[in-house]
Short mmCIF file of N, CA and C in Angstrom, two decimals:
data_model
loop_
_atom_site.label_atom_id
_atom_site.label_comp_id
_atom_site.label_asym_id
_atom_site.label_seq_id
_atom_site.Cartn_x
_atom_site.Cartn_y
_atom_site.Cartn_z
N UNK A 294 11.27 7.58 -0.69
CA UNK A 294 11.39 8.53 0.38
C UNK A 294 12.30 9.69 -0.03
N UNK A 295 13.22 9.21 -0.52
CA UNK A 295 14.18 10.65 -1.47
C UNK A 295 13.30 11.41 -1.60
N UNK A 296 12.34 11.03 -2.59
CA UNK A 296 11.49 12.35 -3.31
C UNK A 296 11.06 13.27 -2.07
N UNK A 297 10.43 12.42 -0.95
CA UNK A 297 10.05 13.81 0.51
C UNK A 297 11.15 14.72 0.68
N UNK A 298 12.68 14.05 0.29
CA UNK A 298 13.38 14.85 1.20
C UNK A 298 13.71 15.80 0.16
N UNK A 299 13.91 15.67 -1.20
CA UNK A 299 14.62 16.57 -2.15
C UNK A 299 12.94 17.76 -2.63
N UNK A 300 11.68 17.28 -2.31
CA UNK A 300 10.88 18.46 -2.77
C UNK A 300 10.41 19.01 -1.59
N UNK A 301 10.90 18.76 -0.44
CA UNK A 301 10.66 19.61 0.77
C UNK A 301 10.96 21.16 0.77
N UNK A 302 9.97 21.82 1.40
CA UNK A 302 10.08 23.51 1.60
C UNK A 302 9.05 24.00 2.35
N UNK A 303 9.05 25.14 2.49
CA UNK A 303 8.55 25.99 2.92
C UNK A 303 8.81 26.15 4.53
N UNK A 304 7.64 26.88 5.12
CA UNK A 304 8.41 27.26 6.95
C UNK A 304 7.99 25.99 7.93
N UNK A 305 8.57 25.77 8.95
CA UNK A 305 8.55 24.41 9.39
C UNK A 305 8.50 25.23 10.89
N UNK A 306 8.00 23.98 11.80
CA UNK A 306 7.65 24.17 12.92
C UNK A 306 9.15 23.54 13.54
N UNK A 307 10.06 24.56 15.01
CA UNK A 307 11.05 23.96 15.12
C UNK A 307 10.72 23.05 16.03
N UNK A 308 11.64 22.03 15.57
CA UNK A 308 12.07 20.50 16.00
C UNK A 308 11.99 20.55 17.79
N UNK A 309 10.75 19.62 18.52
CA UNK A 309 10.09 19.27 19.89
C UNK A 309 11.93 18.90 20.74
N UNK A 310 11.54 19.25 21.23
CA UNK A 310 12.75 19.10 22.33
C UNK A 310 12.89 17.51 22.67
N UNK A 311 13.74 16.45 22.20
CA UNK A 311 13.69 14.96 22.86
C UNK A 311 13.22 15.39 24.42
N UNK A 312 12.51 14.31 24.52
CA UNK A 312 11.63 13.48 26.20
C UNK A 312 13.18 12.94 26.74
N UNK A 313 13.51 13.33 28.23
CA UNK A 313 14.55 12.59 28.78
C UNK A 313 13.96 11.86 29.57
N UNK A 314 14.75 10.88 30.04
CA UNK A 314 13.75 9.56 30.65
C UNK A 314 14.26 10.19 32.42
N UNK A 315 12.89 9.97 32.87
CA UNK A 315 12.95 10.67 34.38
C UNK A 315 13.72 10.53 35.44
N UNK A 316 14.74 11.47 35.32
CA UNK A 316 15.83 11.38 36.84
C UNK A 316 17.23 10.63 35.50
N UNK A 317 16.87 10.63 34.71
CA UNK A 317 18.31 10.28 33.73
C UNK A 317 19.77 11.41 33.93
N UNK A 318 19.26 12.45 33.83
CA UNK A 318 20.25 13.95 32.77
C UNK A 318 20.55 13.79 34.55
N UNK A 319 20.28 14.37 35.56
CA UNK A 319 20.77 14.41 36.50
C UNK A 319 21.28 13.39 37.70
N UNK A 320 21.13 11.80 37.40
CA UNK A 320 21.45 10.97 37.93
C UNK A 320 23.06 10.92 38.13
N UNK A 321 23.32 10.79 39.65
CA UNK A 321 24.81 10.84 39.78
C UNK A 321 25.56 9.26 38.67
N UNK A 322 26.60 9.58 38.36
CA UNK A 322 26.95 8.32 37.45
C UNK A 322 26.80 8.12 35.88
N UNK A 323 25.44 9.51 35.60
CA UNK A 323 24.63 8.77 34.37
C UNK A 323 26.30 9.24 33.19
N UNK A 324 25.41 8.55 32.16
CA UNK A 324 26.75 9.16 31.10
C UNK A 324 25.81 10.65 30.46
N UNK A 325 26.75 11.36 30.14
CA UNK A 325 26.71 12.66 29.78
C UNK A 325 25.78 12.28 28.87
N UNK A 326 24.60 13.90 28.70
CA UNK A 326 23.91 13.72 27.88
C UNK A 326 24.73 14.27 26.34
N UNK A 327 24.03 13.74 25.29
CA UNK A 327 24.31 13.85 24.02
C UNK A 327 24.08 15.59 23.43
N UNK A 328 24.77 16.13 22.62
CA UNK A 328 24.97 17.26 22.58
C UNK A 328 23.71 17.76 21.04
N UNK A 329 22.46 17.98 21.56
CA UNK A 329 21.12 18.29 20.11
C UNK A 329 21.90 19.59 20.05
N UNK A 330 22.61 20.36 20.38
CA UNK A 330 22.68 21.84 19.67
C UNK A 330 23.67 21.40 18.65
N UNK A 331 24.27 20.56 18.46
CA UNK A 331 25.75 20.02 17.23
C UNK A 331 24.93 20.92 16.23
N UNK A 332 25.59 21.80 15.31
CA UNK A 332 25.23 22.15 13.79
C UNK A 332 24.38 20.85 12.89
N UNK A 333 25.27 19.50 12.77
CA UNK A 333 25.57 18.27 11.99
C UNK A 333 23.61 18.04 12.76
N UNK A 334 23.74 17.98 13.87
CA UNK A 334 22.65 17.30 13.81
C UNK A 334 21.19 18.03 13.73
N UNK A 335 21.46 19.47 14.29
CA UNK A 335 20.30 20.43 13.87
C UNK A 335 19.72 20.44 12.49
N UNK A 336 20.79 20.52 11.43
CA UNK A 336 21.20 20.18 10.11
C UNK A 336 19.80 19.11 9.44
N UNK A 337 20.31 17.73 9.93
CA UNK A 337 19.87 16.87 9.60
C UNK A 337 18.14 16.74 10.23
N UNK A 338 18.11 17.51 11.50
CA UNK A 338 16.63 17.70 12.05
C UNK A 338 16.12 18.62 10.72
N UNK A 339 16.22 19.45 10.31
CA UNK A 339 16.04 20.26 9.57
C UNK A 339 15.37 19.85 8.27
N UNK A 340 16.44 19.27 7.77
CA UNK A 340 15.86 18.61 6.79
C UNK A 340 14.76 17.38 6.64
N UNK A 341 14.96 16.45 8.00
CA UNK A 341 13.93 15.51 8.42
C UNK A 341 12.54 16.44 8.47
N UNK A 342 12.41 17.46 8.87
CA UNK A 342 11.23 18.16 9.29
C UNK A 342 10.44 18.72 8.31
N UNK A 343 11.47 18.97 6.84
CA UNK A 343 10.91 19.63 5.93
C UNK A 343 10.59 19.02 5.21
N UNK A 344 11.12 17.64 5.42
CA UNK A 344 10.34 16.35 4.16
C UNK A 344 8.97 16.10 5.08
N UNK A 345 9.36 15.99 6.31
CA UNK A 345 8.00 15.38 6.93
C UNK A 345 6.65 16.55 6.80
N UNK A 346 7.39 18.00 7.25
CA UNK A 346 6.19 18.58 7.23
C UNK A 346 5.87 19.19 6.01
N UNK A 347 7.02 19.65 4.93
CA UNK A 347 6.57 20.15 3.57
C UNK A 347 6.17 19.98 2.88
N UNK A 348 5.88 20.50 1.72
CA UNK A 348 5.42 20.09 0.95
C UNK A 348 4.24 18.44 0.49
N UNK A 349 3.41 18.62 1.52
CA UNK A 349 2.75 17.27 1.76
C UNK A 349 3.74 15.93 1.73
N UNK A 350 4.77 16.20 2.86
CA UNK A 350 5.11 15.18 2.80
C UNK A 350 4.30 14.36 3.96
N UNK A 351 3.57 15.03 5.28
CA UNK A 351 3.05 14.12 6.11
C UNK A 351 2.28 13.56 5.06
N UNK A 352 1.37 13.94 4.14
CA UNK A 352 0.76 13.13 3.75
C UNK A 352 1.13 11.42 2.78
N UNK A 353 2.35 11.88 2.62
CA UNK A 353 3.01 10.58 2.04
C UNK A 353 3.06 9.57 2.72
N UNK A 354 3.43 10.18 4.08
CA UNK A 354 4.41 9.25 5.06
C UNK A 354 3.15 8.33 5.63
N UNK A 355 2.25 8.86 6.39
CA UNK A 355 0.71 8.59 6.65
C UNK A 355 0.27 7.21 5.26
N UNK A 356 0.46 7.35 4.08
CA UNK A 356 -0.28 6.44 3.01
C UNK A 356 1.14 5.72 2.99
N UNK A 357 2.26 5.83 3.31
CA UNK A 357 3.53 4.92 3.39
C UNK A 357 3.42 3.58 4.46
N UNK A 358 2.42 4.53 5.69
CA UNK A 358 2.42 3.49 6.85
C UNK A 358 0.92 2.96 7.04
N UNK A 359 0.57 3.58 6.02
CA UNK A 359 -1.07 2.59 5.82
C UNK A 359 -0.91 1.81 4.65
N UNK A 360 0.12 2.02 3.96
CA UNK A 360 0.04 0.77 3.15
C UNK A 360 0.83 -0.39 3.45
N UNK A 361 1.57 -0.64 4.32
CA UNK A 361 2.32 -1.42 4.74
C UNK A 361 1.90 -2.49 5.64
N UNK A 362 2.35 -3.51 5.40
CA UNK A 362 1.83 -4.66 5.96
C UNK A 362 1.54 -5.05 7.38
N UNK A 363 2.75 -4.33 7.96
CA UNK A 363 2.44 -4.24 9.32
C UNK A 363 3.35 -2.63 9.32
N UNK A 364 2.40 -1.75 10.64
CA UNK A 364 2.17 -0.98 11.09
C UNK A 364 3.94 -0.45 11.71
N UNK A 365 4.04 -1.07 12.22
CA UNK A 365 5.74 -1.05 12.94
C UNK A 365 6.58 -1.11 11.89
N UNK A 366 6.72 -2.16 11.09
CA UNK A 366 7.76 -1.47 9.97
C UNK A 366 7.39 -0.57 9.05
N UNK A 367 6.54 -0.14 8.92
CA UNK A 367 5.94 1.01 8.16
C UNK A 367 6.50 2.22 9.23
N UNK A 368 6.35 2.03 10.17
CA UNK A 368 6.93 3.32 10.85
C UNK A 368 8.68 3.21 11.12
N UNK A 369 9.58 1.84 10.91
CA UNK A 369 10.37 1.71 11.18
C UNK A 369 11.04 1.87 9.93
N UNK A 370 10.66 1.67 8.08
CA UNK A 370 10.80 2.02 7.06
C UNK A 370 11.08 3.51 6.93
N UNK A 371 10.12 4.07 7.22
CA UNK A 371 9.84 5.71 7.03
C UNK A 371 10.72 6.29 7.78
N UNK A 372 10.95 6.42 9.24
CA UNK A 372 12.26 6.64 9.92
C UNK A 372 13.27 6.83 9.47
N UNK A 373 13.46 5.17 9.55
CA UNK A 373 14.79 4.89 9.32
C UNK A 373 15.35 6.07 7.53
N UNK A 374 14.82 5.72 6.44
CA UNK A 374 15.16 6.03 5.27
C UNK A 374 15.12 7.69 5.66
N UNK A 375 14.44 8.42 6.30
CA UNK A 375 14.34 9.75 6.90
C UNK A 375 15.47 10.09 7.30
N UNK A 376 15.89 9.32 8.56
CA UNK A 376 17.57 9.44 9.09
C UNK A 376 18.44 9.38 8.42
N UNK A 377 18.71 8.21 7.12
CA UNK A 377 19.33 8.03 6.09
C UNK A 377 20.01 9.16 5.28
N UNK A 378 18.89 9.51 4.82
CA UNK A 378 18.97 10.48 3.74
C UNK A 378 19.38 12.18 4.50
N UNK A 379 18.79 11.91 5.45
CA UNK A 379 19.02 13.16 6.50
C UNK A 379 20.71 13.23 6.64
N UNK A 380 21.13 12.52 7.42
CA UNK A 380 22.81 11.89 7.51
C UNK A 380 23.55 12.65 5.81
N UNK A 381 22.74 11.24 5.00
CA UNK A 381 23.87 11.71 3.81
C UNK A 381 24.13 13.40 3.15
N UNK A 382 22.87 13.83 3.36
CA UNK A 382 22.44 15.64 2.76
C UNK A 382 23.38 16.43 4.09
N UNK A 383 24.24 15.70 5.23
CA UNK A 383 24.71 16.77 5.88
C UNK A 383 25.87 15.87 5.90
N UNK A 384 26.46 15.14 5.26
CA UNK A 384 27.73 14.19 4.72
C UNK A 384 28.18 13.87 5.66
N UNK A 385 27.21 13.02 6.32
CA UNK A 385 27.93 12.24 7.49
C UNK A 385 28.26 12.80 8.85
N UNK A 386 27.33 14.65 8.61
CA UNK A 386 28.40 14.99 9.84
C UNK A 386 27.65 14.66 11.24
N UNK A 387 26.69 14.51 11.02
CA UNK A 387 26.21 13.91 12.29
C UNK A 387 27.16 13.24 13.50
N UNK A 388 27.60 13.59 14.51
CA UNK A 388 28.38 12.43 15.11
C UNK A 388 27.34 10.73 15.27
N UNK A 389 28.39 9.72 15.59
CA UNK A 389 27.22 8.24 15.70
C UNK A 389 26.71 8.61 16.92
N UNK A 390 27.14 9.62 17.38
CA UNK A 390 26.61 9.04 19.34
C UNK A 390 25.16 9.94 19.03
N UNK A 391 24.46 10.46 18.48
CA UNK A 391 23.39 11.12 17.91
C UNK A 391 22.91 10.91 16.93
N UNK A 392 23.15 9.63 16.14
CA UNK A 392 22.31 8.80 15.44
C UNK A 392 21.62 8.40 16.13
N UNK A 393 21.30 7.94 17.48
CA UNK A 393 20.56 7.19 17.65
C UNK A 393 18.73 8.48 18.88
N UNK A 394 19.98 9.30 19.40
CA UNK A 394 18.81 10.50 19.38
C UNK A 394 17.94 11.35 17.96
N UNK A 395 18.88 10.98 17.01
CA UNK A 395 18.22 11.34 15.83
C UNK A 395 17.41 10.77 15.16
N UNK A 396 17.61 9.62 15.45
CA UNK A 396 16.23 8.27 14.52
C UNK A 396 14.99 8.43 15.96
N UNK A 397 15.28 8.50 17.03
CA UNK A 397 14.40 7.98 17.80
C UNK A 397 13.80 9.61 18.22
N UNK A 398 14.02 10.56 17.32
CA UNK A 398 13.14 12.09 17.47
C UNK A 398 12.48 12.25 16.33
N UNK A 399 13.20 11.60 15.25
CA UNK A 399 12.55 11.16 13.73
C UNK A 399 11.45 9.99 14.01
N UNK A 400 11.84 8.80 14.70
CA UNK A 400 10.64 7.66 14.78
C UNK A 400 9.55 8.94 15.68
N UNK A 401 9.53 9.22 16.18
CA UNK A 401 8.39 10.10 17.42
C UNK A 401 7.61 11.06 16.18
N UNK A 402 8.20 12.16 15.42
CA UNK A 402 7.64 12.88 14.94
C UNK A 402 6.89 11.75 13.24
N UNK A 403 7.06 10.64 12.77
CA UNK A 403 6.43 9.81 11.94
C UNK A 403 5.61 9.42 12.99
N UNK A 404 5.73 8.90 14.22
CA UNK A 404 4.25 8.34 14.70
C UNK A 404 3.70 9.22 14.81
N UNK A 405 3.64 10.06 15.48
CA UNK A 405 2.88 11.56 15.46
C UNK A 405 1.99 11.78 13.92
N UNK A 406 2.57 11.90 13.13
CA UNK A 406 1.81 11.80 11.96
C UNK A 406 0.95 10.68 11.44
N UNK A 407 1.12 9.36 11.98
CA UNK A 407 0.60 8.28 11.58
C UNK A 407 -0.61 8.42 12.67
N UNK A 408 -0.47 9.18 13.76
CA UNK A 408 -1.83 8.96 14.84
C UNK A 408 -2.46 10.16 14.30
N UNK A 409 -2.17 11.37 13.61
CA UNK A 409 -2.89 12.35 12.85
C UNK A 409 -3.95 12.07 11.79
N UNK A 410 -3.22 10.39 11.23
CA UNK A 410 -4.01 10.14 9.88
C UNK A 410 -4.89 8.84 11.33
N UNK A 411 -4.83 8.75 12.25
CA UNK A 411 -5.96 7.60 12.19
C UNK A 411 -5.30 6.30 12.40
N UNK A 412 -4.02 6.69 12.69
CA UNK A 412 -3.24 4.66 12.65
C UNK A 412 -3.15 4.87 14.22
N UNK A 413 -3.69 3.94 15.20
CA UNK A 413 -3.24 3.80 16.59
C UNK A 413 -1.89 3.26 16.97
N UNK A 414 -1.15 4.09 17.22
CA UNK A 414 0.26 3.83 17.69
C UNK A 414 0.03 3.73 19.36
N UNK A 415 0.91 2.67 19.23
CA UNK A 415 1.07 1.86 20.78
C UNK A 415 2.31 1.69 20.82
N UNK A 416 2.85 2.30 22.45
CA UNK A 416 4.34 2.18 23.14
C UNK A 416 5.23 1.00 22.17
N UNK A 417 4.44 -0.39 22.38
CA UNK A 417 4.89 -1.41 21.97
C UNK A 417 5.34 -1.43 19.72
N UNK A 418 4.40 -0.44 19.57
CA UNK A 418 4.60 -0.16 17.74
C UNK A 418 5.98 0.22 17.88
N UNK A 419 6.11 1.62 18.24
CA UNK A 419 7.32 2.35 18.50
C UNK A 419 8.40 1.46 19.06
N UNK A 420 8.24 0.67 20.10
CA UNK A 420 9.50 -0.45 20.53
C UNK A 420 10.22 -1.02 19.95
N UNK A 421 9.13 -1.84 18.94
CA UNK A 421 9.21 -2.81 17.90
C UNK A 421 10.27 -2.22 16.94
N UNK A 422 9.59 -0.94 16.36
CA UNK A 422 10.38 -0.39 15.25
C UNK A 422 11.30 0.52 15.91
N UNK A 423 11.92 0.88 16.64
CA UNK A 423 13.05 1.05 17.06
C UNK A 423 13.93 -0.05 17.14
N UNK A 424 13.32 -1.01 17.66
CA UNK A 424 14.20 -2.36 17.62
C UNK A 424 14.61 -2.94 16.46
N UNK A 425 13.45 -2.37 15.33
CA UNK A 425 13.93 -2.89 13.99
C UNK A 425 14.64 -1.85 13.16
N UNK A 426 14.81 -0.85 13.48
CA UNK A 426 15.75 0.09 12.82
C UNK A 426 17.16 -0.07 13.48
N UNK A 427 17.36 -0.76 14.77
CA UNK A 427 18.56 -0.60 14.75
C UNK A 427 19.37 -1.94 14.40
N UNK A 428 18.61 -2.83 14.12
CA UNK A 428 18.96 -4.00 13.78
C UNK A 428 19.30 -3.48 12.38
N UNK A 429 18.37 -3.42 11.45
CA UNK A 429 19.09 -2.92 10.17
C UNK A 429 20.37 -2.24 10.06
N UNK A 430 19.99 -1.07 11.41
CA UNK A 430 21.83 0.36 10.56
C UNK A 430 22.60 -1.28 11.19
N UNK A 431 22.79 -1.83 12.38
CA UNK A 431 23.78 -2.65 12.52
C UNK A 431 24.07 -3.79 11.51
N UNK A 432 23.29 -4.06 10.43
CA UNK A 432 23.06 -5.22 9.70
C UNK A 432 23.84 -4.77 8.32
N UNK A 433 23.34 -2.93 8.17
CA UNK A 433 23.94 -2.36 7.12
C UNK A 433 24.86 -1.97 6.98
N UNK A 434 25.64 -1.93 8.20
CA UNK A 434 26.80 -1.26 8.29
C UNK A 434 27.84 -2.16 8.27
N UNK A 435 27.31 -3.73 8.36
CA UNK A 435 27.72 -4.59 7.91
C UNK A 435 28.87 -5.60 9.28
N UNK A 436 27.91 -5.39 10.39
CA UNK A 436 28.28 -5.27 11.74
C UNK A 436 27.48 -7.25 11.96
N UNK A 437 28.03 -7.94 13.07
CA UNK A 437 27.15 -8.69 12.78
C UNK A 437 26.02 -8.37 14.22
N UNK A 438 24.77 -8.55 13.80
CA UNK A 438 23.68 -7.91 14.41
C UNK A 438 23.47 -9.63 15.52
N UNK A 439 23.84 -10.21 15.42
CA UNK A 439 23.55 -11.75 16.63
C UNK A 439 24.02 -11.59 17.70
N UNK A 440 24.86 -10.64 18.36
CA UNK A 440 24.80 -9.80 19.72
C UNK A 440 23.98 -9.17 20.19
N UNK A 441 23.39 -8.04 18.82
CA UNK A 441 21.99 -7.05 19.82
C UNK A 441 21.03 -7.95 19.33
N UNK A 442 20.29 -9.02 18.50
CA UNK A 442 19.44 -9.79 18.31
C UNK A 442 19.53 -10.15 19.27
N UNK A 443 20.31 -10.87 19.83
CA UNK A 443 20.17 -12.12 21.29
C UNK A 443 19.80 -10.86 22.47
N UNK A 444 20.76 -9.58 22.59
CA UNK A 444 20.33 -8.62 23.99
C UNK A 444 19.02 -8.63 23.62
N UNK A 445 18.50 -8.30 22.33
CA UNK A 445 17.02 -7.74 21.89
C UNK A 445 16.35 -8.77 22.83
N UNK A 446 16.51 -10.39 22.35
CA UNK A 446 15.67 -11.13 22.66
C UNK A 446 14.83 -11.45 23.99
N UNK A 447 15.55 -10.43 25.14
CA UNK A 447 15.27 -10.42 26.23
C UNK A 447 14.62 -9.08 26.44
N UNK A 448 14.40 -8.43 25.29
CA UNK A 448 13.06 -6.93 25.65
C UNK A 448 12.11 -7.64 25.25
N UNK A 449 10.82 -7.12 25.44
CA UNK A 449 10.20 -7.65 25.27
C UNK A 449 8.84 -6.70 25.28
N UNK A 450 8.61 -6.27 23.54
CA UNK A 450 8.05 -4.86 23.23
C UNK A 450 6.80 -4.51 23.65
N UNK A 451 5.87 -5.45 24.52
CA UNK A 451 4.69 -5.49 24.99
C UNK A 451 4.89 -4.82 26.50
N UNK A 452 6.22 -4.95 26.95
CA UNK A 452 6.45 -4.92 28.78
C UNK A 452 6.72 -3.30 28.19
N UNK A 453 7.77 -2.99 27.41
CA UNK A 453 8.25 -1.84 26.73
C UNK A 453 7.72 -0.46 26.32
N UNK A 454 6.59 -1.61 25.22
CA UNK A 454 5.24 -0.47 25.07
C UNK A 454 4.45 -0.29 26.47
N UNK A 455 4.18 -0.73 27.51
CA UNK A 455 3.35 -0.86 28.49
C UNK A 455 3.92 0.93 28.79
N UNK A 456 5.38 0.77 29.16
CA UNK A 456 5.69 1.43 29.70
C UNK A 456 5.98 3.34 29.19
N UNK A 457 6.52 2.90 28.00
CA UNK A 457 6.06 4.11 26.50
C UNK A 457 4.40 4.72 26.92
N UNK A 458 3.45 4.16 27.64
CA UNK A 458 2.42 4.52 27.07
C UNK A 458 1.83 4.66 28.81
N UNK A 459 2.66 4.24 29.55
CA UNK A 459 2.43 5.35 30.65
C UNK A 459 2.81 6.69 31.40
N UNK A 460 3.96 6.85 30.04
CA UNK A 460 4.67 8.01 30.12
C UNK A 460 3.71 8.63 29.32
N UNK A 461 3.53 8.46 27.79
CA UNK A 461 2.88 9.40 27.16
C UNK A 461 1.43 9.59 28.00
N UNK A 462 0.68 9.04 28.93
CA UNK A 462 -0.35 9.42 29.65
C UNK A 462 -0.28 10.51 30.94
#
């Protein structure tokens, strides 16, 4: 995945505005929304966009998640290493509280490309591999992940996707 991000170029389409979940941003109580204008994280959109859309990188990413064994970590692989590398090329400056708007605007724009090539993405794909990308950064960061495993164990990516996929309708 390096290679998408270091031969990326040319002009790029700017980065879709994150989906807020309905009656969230203005709910009395809610917690403040997360700040997408940060430099750190425009930064790192930036560069996510130019591996994905430059230089044929959709086309990588597309034969990344068709070759993969299952469909969800193929999209949860590609992401995730996207965010990764995104993060390190802007040295960390990302704040954490926008890691997680940043993988999950990065997971959206890889499915997007994977339903371009022909792979049917379902609410429940996207669930899955959100659920499995954050198990990893918590696994990698060397956190122990048997707290959000056990919260995980009570989503349940079929009720999840149901619901992913009556929004996107």
């Amino acid at each position: 995945m390096a290679g998408l991000i270091e031969s990326a170029g040319g002009k790029l389409p700017p980065p879709k505005p994150a989906a807020a979940a309905p009656g969230a941003p203005d709910a009395p109580g809610a917690a403040p929304e997360a700040d997408e204008s940060n430099p750190a994280y425009q930064a790192a959109m930036k560069i996510a966009m130019q591996a994905l859309y430059g230089a044929g990188g959709a086309k990588d990413v597309a034969k990344a998640i068709q070759s993969a064994s299952d469909p969800a970590e193929g999209l949860a692989d590609t992401a995730y290493e996207m965010v990764s590398i995104a993060d390190e090329k802007t040295q960390g400056q990302v704040p954490d509280e926008l890691l997680v708007s940043l993988a999950t605007e990065i997971l959206g724009e890889v499915a997007d490309i994977a339903q371009a090539a022909g792979i049917e993405v379902k609410g429940a794909m996207i669930a899955t591999a959100m659920r499995s990308m954050l198990l990893r950064y918590v696994t990698e960061q060397g956190m122990d992940a048997s707290q959000l495993q056990q919260a995980m164990a009570d989503m349940d990516p079929q009720a999840l996707g149901a619901e992913l996929d009556k929004m996107e309708a």
